[in-house]
PDB file of C-alpha atoms and ligand atoms in Angstrom:
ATOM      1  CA  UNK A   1     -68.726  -7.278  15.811  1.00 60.00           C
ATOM      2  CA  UNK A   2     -70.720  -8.431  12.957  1.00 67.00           C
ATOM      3  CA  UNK A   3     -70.764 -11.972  12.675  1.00 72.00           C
ATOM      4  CA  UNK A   4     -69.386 -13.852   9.596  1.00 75.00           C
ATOM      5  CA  UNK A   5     -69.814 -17.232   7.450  1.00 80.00           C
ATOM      6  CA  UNK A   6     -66.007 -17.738   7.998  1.00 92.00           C
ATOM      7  CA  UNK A   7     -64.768 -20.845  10.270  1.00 95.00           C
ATOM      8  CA  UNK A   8     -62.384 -19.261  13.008  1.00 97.00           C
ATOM      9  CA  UNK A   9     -62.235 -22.551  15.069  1.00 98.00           C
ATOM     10  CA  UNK A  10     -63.624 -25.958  14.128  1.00 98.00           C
ATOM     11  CA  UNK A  11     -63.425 -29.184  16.294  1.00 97.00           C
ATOM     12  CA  UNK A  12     -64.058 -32.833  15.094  1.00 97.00           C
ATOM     13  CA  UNK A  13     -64.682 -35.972  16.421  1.00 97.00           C
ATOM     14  CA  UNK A  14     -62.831 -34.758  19.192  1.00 97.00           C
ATOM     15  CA  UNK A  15     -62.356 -37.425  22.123  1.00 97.00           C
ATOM     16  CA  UNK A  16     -60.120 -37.115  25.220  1.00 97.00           C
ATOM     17  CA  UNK A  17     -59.562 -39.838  28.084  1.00 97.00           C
ATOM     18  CA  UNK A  18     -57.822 -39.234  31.507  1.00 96.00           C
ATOM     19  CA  UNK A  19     -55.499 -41.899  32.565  1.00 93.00           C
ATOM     20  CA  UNK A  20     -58.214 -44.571  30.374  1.00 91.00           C
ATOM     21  CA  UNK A  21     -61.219 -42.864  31.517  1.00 95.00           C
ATOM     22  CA  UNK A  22     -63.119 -41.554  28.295  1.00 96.00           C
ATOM     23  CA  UNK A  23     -64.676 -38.103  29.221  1.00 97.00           C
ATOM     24  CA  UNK A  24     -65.243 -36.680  26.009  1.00 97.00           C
ATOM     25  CA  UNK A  25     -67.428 -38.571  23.005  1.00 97.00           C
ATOM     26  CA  UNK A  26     -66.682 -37.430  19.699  1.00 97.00           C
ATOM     27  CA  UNK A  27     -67.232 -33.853  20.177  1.00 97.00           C
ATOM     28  CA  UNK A  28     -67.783 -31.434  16.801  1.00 97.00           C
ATOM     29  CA  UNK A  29     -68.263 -27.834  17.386  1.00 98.00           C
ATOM     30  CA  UNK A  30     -67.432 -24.557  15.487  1.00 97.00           C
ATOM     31  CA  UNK A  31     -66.885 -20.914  16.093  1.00 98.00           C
ATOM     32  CA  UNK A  32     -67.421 -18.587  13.534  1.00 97.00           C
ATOM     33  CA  UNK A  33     -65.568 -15.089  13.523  1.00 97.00           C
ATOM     34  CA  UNK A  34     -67.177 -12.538  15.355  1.00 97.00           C
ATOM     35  CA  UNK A  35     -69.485 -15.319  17.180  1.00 97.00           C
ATOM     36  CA  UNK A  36     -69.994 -15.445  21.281  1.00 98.00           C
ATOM     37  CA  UNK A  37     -70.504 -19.043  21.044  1.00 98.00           C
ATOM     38  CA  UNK A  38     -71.362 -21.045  24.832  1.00 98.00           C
ATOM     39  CA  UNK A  39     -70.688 -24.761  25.767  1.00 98.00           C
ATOM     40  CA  UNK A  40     -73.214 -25.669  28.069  1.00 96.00           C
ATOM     41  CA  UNK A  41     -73.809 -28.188  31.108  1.00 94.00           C
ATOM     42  CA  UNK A  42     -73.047 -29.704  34.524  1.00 91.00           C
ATOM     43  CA  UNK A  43     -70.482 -30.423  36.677  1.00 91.00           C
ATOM     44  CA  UNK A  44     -68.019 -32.839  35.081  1.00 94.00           C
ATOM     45  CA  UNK A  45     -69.897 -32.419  31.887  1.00 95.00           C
ATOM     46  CA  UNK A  46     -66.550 -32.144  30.278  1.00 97.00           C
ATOM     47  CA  UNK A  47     -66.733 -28.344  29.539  1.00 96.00           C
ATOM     48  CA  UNK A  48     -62.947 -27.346  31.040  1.00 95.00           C
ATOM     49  CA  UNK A  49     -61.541 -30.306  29.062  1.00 96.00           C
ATOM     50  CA  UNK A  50     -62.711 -29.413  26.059  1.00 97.00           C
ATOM     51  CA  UNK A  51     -61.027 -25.751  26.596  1.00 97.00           C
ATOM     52  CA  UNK A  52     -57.751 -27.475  27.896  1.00 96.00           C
ATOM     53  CA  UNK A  53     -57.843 -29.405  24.293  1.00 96.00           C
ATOM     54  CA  UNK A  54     -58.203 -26.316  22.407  1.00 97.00           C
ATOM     55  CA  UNK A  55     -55.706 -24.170  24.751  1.00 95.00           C
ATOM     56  CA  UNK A  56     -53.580 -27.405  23.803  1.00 94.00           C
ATOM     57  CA  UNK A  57     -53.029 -27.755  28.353  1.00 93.00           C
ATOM     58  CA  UNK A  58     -54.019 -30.928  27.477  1.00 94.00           C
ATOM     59  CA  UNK A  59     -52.558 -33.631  25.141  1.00 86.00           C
ATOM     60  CA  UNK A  60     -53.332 -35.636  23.259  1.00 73.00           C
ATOM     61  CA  UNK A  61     -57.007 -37.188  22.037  1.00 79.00           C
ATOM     62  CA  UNK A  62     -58.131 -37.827  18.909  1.00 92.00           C
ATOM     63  CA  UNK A  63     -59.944 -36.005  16.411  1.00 95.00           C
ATOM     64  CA  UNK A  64     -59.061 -32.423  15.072  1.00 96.00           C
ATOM     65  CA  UNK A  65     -59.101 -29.076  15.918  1.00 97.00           C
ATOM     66  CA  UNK A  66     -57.996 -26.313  13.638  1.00 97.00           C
ATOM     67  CA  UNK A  67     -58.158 -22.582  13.782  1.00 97.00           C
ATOM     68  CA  UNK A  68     -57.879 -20.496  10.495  1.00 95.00           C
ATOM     69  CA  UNK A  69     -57.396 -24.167   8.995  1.00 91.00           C
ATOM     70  CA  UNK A  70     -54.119 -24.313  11.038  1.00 95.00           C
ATOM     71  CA  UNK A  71     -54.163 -27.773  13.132  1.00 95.00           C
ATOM     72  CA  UNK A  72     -53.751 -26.917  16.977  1.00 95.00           C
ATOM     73  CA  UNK A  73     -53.281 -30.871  17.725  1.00 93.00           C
ATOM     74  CA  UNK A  74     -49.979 -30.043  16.569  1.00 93.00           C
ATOM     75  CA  UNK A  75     -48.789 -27.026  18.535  1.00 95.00           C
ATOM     76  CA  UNK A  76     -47.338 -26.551  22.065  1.00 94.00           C
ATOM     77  CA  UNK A  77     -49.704 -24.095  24.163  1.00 93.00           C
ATOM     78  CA  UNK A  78     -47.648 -21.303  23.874  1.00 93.00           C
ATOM     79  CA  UNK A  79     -47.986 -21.415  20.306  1.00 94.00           C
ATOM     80  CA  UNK A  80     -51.725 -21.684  20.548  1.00 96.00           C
ATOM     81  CA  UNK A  81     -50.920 -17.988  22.266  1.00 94.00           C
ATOM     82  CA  UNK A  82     -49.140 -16.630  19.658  1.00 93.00           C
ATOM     83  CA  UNK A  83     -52.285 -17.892  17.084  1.00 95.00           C
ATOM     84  CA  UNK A  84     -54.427 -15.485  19.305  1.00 96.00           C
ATOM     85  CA  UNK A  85     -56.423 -17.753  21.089  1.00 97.00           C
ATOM     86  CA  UNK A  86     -56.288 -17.051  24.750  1.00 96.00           C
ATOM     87  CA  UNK A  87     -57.807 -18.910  27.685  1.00 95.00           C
ATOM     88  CA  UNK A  88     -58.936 -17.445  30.784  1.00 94.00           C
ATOM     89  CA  UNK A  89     -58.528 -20.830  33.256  1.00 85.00           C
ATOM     90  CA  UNK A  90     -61.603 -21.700  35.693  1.00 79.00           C
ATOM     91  CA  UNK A  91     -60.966 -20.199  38.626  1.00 71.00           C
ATOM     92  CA  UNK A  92     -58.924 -16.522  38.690  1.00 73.00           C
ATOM     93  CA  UNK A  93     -55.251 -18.570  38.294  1.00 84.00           C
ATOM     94  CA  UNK A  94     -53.566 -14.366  38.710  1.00 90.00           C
ATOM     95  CA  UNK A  95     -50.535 -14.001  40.362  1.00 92.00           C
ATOM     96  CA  UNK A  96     -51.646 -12.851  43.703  1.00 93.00           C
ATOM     97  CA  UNK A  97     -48.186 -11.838  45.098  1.00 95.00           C
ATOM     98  CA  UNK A  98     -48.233  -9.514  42.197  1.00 96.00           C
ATOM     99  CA  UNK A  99     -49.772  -5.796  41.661  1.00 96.00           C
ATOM    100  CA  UNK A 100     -53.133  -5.107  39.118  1.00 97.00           C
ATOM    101  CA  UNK A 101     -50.872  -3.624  36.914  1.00 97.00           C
ATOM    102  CA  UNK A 102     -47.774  -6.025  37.374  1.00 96.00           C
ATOM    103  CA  UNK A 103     -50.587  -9.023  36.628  1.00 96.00           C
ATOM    104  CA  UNK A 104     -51.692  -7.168  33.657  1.00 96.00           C
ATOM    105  CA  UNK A 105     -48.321  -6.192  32.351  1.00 95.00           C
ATOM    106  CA  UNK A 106     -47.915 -10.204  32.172  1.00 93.00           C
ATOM    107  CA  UNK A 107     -50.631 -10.516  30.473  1.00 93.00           C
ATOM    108  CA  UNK A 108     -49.110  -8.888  27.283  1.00 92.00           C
ATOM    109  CA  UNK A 109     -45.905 -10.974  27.181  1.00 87.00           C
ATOM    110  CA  UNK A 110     -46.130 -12.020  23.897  1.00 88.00           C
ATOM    111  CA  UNK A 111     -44.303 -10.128  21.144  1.00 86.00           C
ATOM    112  CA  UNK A 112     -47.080  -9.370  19.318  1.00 87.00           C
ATOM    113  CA  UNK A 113     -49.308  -7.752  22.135  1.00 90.00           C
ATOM    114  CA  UNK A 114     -46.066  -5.917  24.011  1.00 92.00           C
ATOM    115  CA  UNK A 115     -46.215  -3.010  21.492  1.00 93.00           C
ATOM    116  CA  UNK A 116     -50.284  -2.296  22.487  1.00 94.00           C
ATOM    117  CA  UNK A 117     -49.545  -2.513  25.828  1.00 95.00           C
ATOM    118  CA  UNK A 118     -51.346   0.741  26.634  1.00 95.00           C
ATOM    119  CA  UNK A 119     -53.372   0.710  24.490  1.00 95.00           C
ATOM    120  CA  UNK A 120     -55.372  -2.422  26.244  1.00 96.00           C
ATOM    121  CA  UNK A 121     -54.534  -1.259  29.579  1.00 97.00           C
ATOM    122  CA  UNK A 122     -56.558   2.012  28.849  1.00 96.00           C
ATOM    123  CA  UNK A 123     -59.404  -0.442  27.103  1.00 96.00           C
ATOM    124  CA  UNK A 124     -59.485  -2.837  30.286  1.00 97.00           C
ATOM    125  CA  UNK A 125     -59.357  -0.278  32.918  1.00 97.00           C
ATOM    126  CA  UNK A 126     -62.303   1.002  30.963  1.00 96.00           C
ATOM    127  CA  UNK A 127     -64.178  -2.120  30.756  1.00 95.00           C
ATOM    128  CA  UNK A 128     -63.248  -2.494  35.004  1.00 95.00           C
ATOM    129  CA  UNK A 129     -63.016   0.505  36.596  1.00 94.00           C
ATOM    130  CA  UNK A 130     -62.405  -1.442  39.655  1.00 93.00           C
ATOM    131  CA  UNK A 131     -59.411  -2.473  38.321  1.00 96.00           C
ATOM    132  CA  UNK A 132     -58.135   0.845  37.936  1.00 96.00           C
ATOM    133  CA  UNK A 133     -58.923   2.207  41.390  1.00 96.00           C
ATOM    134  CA  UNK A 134     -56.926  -0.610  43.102  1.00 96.00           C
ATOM    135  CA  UNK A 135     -54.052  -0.808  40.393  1.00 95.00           C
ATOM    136  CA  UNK A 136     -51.685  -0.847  42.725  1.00 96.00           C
ATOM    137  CA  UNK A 137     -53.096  -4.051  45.090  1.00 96.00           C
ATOM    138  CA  UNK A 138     -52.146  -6.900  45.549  1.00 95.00           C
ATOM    139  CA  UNK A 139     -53.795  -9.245  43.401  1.00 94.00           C
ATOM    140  CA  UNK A 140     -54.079 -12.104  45.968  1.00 93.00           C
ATOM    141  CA  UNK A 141     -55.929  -9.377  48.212  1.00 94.00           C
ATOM    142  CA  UNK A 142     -58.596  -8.482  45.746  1.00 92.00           C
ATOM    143  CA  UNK A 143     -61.808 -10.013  46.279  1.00 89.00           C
ATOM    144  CA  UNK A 144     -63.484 -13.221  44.141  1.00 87.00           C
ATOM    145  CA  UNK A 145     -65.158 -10.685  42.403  1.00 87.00           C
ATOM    146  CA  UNK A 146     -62.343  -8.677  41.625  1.00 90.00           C
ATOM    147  CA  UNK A 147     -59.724 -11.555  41.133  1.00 92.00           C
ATOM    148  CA  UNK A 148     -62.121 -12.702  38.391  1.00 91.00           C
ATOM    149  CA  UNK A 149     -62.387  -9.062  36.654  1.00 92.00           C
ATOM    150  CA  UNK A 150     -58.199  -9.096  36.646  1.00 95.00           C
ATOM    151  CA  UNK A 151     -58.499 -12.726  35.281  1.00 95.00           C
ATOM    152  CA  UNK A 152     -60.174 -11.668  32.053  1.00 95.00           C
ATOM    153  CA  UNK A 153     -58.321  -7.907  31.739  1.00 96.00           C
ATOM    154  CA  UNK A 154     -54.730 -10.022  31.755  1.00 96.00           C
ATOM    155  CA  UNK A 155     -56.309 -12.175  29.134  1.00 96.00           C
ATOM    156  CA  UNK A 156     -57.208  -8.978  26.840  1.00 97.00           C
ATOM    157  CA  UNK A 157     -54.130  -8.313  27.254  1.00 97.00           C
ATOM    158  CA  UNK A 158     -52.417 -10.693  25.067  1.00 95.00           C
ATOM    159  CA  UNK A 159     -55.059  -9.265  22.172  1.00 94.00           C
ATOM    160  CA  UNK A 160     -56.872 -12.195  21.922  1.00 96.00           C
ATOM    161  CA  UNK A 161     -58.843 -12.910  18.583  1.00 97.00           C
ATOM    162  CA  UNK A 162     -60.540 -15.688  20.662  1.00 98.00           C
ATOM    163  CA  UNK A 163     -61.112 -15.428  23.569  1.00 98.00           C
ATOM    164  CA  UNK A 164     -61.607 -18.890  25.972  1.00 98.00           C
ATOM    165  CA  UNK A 165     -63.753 -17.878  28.868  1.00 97.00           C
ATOM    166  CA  UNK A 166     -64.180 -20.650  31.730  1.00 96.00           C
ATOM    167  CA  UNK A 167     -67.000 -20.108  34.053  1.00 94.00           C
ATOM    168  CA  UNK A 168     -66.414 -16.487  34.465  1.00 94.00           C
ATOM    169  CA  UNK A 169     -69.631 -16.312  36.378  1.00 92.00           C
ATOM    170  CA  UNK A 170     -68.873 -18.483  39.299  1.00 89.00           C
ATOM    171  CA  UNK A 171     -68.827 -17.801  42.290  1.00 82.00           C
ATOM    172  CA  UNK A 172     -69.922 -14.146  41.687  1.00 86.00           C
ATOM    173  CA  UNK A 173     -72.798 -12.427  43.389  1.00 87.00           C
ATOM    174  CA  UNK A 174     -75.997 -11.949  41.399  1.00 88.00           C
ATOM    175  CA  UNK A 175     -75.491  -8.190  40.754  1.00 86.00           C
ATOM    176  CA  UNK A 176     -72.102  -8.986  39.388  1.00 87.00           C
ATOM    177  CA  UNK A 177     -73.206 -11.950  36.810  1.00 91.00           C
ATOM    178  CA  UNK A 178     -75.237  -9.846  35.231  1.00 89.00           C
ATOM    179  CA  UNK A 179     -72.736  -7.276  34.557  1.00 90.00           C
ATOM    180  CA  UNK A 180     -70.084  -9.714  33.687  1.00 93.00           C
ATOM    181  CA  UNK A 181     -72.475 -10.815  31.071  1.00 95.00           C
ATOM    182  CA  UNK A 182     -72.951  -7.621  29.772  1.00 95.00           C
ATOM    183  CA  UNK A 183     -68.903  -6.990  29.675  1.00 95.00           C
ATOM    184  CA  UNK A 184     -68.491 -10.278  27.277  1.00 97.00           C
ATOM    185  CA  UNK A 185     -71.037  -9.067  25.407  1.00 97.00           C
ATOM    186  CA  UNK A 186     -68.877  -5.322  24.711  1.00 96.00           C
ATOM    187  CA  UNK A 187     -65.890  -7.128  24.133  1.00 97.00           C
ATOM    188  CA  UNK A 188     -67.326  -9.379  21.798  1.00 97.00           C
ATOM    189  CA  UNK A 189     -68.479  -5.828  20.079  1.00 96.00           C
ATOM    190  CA  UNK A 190     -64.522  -4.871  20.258  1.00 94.00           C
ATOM    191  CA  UNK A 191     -63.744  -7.568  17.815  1.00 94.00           C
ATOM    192  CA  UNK A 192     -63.305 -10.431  20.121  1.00 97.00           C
ATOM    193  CA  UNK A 193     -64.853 -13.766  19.390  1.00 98.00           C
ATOM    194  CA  UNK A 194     -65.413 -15.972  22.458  1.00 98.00           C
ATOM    195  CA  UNK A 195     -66.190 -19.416  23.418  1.00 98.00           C
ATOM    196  CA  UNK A 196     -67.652 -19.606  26.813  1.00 98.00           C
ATOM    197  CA  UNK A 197     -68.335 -22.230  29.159  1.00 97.00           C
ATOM    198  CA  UNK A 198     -70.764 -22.094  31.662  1.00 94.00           C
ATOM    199  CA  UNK A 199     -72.975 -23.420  34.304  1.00 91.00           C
ATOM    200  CA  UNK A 200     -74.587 -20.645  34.112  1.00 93.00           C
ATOM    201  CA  UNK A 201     -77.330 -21.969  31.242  1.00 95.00           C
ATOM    202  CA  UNK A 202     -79.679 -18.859  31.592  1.00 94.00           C
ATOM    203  CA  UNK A 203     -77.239 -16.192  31.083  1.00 95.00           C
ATOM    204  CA  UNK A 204     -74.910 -17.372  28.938  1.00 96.00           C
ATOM    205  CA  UNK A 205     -77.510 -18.503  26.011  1.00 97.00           C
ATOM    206  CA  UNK A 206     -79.185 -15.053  26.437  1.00 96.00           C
ATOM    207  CA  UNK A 207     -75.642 -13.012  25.594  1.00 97.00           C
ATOM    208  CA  UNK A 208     -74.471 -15.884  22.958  1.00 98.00           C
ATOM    209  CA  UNK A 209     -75.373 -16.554  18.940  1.00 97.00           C
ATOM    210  CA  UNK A 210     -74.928 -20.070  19.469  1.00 97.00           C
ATOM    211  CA  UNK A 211     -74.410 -22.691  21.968  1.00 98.00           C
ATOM    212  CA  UNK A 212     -73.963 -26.543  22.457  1.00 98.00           C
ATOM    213  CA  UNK A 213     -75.460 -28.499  25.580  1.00 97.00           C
ATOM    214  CA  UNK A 214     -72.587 -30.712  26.592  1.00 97.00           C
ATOM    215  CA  UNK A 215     -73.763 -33.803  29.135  1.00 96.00           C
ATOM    216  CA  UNK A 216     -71.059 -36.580  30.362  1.00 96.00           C
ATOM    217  CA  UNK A 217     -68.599 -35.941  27.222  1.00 97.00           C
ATOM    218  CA  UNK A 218     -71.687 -35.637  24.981  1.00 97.00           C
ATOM    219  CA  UNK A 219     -73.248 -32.694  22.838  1.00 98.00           C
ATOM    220  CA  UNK A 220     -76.648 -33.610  23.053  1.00 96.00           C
ATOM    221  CA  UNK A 221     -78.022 -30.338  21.597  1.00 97.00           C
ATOM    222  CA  UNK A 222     -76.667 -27.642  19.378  1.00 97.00           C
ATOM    223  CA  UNK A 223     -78.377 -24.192  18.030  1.00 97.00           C
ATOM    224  CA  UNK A 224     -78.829 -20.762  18.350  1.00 97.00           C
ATOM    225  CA  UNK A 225     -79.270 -19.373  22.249  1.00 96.00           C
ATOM    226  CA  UNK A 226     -82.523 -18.544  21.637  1.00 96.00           C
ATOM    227  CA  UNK A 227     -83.736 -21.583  20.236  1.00 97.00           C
ATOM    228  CA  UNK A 228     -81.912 -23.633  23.019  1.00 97.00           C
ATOM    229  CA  UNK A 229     -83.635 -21.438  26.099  1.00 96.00           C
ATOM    230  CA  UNK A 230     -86.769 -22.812  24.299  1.00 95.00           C
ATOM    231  CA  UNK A 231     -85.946 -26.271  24.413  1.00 95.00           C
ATOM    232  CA  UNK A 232     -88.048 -28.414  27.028  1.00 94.00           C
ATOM    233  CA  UNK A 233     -85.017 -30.411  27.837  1.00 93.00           C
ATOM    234  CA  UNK A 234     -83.270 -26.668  28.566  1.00 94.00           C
ATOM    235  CA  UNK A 235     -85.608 -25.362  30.603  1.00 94.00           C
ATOM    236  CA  UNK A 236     -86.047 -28.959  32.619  1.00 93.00           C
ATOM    237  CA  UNK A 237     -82.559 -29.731  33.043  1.00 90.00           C
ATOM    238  CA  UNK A 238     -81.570 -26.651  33.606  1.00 88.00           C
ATOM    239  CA  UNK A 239     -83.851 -23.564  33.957  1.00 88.00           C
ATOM    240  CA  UNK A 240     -86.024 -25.239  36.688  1.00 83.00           C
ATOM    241  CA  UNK A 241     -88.915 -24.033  34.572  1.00 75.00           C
TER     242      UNK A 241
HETATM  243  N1  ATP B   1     -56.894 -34.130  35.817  1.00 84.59           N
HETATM  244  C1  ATP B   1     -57.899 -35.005  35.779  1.00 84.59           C
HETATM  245  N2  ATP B   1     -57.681 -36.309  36.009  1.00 84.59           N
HETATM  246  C2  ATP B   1     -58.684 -37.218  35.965  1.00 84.59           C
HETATM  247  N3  ATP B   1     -59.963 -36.901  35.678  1.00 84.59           N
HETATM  248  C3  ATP B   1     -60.241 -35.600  35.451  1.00 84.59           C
HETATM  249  C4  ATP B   1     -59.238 -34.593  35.489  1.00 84.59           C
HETATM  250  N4  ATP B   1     -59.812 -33.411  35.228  1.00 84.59           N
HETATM  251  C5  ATP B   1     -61.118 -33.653  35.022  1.00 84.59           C
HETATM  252  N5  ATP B   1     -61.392 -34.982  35.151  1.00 84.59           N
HETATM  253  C6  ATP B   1     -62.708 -35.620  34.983  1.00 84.59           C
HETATM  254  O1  ATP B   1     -63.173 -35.370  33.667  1.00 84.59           O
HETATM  255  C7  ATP B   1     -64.561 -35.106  33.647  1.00 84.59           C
HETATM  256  C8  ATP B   1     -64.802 -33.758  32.979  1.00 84.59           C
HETATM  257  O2  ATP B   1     -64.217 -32.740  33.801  1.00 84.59           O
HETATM  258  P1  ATP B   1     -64.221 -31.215  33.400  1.00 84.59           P
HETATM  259  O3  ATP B   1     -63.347 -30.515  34.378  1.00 84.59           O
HETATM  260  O4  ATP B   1     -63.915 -31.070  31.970  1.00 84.59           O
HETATM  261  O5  ATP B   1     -65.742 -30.836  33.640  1.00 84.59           O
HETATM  262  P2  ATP B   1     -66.489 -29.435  33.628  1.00 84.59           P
HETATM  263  O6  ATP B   1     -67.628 -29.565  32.699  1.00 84.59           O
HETATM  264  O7  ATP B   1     -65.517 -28.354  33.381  1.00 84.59           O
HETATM  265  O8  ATP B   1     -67.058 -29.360  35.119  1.00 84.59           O
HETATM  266  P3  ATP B   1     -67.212 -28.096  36.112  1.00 84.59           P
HETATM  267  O9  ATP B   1     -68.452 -27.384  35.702  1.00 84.59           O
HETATM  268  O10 ATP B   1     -67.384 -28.757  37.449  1.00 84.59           O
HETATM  269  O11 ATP B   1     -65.986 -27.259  36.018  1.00 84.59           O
HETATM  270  C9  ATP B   1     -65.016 -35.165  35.092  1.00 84.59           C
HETATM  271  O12 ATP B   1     -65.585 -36.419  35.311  1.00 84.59           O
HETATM  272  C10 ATP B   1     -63.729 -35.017  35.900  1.00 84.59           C
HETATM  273  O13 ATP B   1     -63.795 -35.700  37.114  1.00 84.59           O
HETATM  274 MG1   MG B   2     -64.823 -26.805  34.492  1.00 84.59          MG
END
């Protein structure tokens, strides 16, 4: 997808505390339309809170987030949904007493994404085969792997215009990050823009346009993917090079 001037998603000064505990520091980040943009950094680095702000699972902080100019701070999540901006949690949250298809038929519960139903089954079973072949499993008895793949297909399903993606990488063998790399990347081509988070540092600034380095609540460095690999605080902190 070609990537434009326009604003999709724009956060400012945004801050967020748990029970008093500040975790986030005046966080500003942006997403252009058609961008794969990547929030970057360590354990606890405040990467799934900042999604959980934006996905509006968590409430409230301070600062502002809009999307299209609309103001998320003041919408329930569902809402958020129904704005297109889908979040695929940390951690494969399907519905494992549930089929494939059953899981993926919930994806597309909202009104607007019920009437190209099979239209994004046919697109998802094309971006995971896998998924196809074991349609009928039970998603609690598909492997990490494959509980991951189902994660992301249920969240095409709701015909996201962007897409939250949280550490889709973990816990996946080598082989497998690679290709799930390349599968952001083609739905990114579909039309789908996409903020990722990610450990992941290496992979995630090679498929992205632009990223932000977030450490202990802080964005310490912004730019383009490429410019960030080449950073010497990158590649010490976290390329090992
Ligand atoms: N529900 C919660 N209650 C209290 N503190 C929390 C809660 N969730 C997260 N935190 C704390 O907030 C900070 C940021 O956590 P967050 O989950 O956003 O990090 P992260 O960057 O996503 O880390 P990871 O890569 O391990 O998923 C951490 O110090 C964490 O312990
Ligand atoms: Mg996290």
């Amino acid at each position: 997808m070609p990537i434009s001037e326009k604003v999709m998603l724009k956060i400012e000064q945004l801050s967020f505390s748990y029970d008093g505990l500040k975790v986030l520091w005046e966080i500003d980040l942006e997403v252009n339309e058609g961008e794969i943009v990547t929030v970057v950094g360590s354990n606890g680095a405040g990467k799934s809170t900042t999604l959980k702000n934006i996905s509006r699972l968590l409430k409230p902080g301070s600062g502002s987030i809009t999307f299209e100019g609309t103001d998320l701070t003041q919408l329930e999540s569902h809402e958020v949904v129904e704005k297109g901006i889908v979040q695929v949690p940390e951690g494969r949250k399907i519905f494992s007493e549930l089929t494939v298809m059953e899981n993926l038929r919930m994806g597309s519960y909202i009104k607007s994404a019920k009437k190209d139903r099979a239209r994004n089954i046919d697109w998802v079973f094309g971006l995971f085969p896998r998924l196809k072949e074991r349609e009928k499993q039970l998603g609690g008895t598909m492997s990490g792997g494959e509980q991951q793949m189902l994660a992301i297909a249920r969240g095409l399903m709701a015909n996201p215009r962007l897409l939250l993606l949280d550490e889709p990488s973990l816990g996946l063998a080598p082989l497998l990050v690679r290709n799930i790399f390349d599968i952001i990347t083609e739905i990114n081509r579909k039309g789908v823009t996409i903020l990722l988070v990610e450990q992941n540092v290496y992979q995630s600034l090679r498929v992205a346009h632009r990223g932000y380095v977030l450490e202990t609540g802080r964005v310490v460095l912004a730019g383009t993917g490429e410019a960030l690999l080449n950073e010497e605080h990158v590649k010490k902190a976290f390329l090992g090079i």
